[in-house]
PDB file of C-alpha atoms and ligand atoms in Angstrom:
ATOM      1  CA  UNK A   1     112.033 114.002  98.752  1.00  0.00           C
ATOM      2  CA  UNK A   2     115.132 112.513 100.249  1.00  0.00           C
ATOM      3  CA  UNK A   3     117.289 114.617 102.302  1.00  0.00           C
ATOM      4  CA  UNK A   4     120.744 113.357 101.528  1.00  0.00           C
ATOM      5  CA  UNK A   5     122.027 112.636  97.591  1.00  0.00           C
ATOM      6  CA  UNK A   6     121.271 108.831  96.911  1.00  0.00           C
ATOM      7  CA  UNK A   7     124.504 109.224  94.301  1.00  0.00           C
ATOM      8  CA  UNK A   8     125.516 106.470  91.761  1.00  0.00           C
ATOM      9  CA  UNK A   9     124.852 103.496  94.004  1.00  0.00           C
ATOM     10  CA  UNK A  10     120.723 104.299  94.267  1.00  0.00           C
ATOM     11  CA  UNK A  11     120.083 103.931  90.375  1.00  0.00           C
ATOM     12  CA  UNK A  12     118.648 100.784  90.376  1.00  0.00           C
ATOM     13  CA  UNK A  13     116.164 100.871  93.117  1.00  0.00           C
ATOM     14  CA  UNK A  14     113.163 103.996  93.638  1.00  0.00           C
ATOM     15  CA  UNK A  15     112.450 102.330  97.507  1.00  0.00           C
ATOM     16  CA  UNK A  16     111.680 105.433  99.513  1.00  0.00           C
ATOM     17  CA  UNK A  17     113.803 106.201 102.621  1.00  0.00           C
ATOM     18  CA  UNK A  18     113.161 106.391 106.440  1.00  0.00           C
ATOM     19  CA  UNK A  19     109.849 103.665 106.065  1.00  0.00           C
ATOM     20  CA  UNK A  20     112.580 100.650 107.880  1.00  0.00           C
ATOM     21  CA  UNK A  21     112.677  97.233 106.336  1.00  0.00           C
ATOM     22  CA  UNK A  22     110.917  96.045 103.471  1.00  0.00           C
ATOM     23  CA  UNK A  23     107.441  94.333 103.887  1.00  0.00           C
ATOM     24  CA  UNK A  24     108.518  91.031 102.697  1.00  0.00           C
ATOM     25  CA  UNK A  25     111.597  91.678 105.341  1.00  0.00           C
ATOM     26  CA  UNK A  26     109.160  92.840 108.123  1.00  0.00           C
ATOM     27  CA  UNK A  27     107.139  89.961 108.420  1.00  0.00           C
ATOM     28  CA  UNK A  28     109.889  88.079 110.106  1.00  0.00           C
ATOM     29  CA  UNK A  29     110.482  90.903 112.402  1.00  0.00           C
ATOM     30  CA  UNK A  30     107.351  90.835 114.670  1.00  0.00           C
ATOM     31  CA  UNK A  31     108.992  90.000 118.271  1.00  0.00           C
ATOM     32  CA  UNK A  32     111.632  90.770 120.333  1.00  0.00           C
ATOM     33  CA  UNK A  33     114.700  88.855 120.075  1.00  0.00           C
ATOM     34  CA  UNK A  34     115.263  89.930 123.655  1.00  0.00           C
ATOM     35  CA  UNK A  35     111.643  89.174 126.057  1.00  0.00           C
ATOM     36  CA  UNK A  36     109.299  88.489 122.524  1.00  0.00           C
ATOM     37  CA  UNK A  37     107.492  90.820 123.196  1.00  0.00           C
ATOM     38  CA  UNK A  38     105.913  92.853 120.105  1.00  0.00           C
ATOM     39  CA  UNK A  39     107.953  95.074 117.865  1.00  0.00           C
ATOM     40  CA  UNK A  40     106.398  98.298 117.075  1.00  0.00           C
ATOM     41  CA  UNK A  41     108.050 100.722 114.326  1.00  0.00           C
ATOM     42  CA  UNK A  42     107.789 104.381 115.083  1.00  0.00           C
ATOM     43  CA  UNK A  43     109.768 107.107 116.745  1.00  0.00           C
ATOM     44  CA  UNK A  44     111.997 105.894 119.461  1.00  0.00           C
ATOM     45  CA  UNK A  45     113.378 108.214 122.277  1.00  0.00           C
ATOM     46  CA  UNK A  46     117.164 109.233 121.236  1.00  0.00           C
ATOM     47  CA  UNK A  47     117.059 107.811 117.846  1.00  0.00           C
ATOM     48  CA  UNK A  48     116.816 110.375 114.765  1.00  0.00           C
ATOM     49  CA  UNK A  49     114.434 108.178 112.831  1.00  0.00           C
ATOM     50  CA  UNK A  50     112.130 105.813 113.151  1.00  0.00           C
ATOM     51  CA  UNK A  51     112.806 102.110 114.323  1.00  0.00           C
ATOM     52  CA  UNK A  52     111.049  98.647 115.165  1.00  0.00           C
ATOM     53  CA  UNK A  53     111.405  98.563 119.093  1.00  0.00           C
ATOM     54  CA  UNK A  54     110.119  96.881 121.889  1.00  0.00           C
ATOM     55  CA  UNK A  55     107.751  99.022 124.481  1.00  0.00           C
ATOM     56  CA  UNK A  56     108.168  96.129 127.349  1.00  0.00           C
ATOM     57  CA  UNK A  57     111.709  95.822 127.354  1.00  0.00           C
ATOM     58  CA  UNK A  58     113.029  98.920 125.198  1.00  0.00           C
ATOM     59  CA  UNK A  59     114.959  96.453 123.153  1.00  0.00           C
ATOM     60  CA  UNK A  60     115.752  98.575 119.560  1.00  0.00           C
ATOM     61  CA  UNK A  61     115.996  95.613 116.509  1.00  0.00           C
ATOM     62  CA  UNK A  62     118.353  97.808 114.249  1.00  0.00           C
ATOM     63  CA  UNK A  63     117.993  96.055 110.656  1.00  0.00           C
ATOM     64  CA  UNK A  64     120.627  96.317 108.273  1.00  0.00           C
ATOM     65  CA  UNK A  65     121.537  95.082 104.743  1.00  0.00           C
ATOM     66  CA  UNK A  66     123.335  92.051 104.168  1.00  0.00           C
ATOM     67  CA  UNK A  67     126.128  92.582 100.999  1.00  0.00           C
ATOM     68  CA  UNK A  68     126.113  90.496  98.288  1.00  0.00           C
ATOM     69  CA  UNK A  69     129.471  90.076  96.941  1.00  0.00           C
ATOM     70  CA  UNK A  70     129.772  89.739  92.918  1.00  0.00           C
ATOM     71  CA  UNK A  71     132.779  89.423  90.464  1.00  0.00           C
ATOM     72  CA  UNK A  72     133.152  90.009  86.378  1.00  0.00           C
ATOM     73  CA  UNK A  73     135.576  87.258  86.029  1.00  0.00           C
ATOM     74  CA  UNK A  74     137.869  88.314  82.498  1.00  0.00           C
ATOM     75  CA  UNK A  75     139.225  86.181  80.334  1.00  0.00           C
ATOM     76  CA  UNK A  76     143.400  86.743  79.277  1.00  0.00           C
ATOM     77  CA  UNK A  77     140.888  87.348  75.666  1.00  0.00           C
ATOM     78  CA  UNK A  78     138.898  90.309  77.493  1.00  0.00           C
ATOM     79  CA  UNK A  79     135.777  88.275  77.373  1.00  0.00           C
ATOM     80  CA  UNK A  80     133.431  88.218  80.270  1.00  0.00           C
ATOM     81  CA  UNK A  81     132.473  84.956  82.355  1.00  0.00           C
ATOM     82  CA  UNK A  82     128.573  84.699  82.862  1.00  0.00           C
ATOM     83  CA  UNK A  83     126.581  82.018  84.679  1.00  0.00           C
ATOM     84  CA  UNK A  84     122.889  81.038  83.268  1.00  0.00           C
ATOM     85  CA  UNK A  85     121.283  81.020  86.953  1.00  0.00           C
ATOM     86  CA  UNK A  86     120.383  77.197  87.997  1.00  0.00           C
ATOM     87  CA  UNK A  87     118.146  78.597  90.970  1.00  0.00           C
ATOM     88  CA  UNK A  88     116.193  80.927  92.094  1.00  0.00           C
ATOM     89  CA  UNK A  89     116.270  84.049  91.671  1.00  0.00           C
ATOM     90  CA  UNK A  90     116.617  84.656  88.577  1.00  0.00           C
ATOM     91  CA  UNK A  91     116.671  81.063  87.076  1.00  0.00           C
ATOM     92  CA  UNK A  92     117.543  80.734  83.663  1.00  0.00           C
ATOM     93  CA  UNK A  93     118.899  84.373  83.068  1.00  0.00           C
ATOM     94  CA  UNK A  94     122.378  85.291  82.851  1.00  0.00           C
ATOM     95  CA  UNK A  95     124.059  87.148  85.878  1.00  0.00           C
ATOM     96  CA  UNK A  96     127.792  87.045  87.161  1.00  0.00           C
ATOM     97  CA  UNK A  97     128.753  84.778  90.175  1.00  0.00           C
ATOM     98  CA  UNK A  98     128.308  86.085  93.520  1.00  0.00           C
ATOM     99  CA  UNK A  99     126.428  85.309  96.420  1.00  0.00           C
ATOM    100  CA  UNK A 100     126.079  86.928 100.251  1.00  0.00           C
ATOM    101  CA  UNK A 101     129.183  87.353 102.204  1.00  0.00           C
ATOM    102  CA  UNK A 102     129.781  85.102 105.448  1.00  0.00           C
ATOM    103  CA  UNK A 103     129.945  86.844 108.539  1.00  0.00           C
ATOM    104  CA  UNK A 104     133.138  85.410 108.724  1.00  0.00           C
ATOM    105  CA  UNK A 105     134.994  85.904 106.089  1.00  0.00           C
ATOM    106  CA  UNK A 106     136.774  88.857 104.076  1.00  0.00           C
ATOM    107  CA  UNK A 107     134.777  90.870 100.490  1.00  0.00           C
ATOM    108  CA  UNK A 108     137.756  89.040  99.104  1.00  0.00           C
ATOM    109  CA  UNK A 109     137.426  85.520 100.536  1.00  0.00           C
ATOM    110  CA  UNK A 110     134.102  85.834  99.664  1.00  0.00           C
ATOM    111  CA  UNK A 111     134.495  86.930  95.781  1.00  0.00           C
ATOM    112  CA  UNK A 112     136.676  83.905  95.039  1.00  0.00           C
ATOM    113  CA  UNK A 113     134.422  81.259  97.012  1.00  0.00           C
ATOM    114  CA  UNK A 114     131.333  82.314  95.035  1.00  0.00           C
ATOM    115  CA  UNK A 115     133.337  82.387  91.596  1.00  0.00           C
ATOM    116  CA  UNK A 116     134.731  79.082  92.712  1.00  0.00           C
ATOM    117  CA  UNK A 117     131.691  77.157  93.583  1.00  0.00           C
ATOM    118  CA  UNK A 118     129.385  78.465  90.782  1.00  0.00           C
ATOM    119  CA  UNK A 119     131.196  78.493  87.839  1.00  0.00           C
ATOM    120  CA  UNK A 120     134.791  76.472  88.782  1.00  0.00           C
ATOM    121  CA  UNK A 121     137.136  78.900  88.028  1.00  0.00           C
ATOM    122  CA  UNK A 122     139.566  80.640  90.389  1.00  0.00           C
ATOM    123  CA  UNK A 123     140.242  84.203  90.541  1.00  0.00           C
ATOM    124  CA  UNK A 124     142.036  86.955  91.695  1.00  0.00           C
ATOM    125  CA  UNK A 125     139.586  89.865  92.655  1.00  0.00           C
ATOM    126  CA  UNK A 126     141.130  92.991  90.858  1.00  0.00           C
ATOM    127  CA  UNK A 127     139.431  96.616  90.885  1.00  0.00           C
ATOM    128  CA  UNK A 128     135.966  97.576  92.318  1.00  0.00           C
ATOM    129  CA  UNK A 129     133.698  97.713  89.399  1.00  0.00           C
ATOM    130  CA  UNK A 130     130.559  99.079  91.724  1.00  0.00           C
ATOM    131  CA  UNK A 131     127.952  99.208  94.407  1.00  0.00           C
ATOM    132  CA  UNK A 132     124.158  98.938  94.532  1.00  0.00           C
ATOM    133  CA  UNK A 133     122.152  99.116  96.621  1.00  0.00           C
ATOM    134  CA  UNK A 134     118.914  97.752  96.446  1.00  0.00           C
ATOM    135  CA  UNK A 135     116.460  98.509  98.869  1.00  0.00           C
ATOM    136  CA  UNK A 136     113.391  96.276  97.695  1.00  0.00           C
ATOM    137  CA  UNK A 137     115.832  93.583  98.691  1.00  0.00           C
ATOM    138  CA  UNK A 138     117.592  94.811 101.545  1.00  0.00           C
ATOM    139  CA  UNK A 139     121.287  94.174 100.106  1.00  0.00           C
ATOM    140  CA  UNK A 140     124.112  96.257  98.817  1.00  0.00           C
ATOM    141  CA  UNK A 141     125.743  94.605  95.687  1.00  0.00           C
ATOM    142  CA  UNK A 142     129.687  94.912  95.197  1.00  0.00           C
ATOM    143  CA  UNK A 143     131.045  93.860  91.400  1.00  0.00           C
ATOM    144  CA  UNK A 144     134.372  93.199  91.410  1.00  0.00           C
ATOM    145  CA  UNK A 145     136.326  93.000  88.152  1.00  0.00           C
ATOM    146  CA  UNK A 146     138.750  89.399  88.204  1.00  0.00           C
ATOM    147  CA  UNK A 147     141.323  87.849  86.470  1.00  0.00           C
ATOM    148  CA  UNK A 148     141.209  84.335  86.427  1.00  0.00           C
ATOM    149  CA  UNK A 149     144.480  82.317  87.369  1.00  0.00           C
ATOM    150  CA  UNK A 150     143.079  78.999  87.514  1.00  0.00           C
ATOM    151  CA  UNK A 151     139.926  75.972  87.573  1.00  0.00           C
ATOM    152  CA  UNK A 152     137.880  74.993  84.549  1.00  0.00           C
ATOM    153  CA  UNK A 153     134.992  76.352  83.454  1.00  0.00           C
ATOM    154  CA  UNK A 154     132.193  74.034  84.073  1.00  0.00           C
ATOM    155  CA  UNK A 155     128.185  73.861  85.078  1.00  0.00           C
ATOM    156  CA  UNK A 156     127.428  73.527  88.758  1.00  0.00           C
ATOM    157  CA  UNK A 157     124.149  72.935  90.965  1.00  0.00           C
ATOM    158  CA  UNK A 158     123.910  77.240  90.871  1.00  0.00           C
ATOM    159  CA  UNK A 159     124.919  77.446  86.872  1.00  0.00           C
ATOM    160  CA  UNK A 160     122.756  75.888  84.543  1.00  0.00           C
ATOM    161  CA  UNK A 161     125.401  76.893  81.672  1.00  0.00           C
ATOM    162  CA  UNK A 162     128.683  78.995  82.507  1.00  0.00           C
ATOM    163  CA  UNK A 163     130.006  81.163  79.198  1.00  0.00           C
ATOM    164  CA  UNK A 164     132.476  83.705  77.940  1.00  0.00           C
ATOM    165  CA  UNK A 165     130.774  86.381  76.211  1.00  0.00           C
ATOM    166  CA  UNK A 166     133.093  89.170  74.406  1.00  0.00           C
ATOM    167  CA  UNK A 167     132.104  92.803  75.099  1.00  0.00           C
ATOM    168  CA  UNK A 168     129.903  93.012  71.973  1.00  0.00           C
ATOM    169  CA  UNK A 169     128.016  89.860  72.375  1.00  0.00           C
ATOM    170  CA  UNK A 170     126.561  90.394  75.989  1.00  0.00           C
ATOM    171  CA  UNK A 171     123.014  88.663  76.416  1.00  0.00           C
ATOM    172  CA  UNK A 172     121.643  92.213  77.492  1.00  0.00           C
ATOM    173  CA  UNK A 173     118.242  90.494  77.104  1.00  0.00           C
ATOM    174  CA  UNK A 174     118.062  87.939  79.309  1.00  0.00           C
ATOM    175  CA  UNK A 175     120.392  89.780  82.141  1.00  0.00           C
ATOM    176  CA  UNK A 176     118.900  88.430  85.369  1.00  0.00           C
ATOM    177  CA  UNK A 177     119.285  91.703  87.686  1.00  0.00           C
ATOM    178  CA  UNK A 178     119.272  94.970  87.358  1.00  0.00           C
ATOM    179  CA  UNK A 179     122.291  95.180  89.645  1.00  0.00           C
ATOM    180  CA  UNK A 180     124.111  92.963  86.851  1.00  0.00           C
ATOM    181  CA  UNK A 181     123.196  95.552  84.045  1.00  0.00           C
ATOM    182  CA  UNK A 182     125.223  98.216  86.037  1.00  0.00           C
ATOM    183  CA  UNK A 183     127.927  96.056  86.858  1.00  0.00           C
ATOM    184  CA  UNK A 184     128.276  95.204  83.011  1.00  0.00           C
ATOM    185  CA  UNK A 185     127.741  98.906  81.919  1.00  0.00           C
ATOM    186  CA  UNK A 186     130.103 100.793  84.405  1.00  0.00           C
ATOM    187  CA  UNK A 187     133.027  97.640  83.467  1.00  0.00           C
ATOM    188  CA  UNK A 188     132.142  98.309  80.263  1.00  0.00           C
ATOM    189  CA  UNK A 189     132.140 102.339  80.552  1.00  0.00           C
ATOM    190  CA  UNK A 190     135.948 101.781  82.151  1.00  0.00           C
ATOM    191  CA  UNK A 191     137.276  99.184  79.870  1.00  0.00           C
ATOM    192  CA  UNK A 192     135.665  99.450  76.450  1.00  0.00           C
ATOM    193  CA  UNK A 193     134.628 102.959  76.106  1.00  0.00           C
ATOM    194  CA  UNK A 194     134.119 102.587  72.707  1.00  0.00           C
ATOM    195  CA  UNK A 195     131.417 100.045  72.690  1.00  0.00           C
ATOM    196  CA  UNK A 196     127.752 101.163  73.179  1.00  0.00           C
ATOM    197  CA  UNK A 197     125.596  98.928  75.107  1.00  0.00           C
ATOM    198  CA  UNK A 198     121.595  99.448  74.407  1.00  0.00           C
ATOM    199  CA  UNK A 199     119.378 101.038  77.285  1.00  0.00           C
ATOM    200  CA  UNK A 200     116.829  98.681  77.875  1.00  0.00           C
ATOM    201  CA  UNK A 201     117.413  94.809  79.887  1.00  0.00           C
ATOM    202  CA  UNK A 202     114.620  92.541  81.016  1.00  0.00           C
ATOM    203  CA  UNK A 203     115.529  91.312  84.239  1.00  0.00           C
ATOM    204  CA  UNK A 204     114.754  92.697  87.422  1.00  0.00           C
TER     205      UNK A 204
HETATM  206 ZN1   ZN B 301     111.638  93.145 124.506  1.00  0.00          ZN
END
């Protein structure tokens, strides 16, 4: 059992804590970035868990989430923009426009450019819809509700087929991400209270 709460922004992953960075995350961290020496993960002296270090040069390789920045654009009609997914992951399912945040640039720089470049529409990032964090992946999602104030609507490389779906039409079905079924839920929990969206979504 955890020791600390996981609260609203665990619900979509059952990862354990205090085991480091995912397998698929760990195989890319077998050396020192310092002497390349060999990482080992275990309990390090002044550290209250356990981390990868290095026992030749006592480098410690803290590993950390990246953030994936997301945004519900909203039509002036209170529809919601969605983006069939031209890559991978996730290809061919719905999912909002997003993508990781640049290490330099703002959450808000960073909301627009993905809208932007994946489904040609400009936007002005509004309220904070959620977070998720998703330890499988090693990423913390924000959602970000938008209003759009400008661009066209059109497919890119990253969106097979970019559409505005009204509250009670929502392709719960073929939802990409689990992370986008919360985002769509909790927007939908704030804004149209009076719908009720079904429990179970296909994506992962
Ligand atoms: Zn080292």
């Amino acid at each position: 059992m955890d020791k600390f709460d996981r609260g609203p922004d665990g619900r979509s992953t059952d990862v354990a804590s205090g085991r480091g960075a995912p397998t698929w995350m760990a195989s890319s961290l077998k050396f020192c970035s310092r002497c390349g020496s060999p990482l080992r993960f275990g309990l390090v002296e002044g550290e209250d868990r356990e981390r990868l270090s290095c026992e030749a040069c006592g480098h410690i390789a803290y590993v950390n989430p990246r953030l994936v920045v997301t945004v519900l654009p909203i039509t002036d009609a209170g529809e919601i923009i969605l983006i069939r997914r031209g890559i991978e992951p996730g290809l061919g399912w719905w999912a909002q426009p997003g993508g990781f945040l640049e290490v330099d640039e703002t959450v808000n720089q960073a909301a627009i450019r993905e809208t932007l470049e994946e489904t040609g529409l400009l936007v002005e990032p509004g309220e904070l819809v959620g977070i998720y964090t998703r330890l499988e992946a090693a990423v913390v999602t924000l959602a970000f509700e938008a209003r759009i104030v400008g661009g066209t609507a059109a497919p890119t490389p990253e969106a097979i087929e970019v559409a505005a779906f009204a509250p009670e039409r929502i392709p719960w079905s073929g939802i990409a991400f689990s992370t986008t079924t919360w985002a769509l839920r909790d927007w939908l929990d704030r804004r149209r209270p009076d719908l009720d969206w079904p429990d179970g979504h296909a994506g992962g």
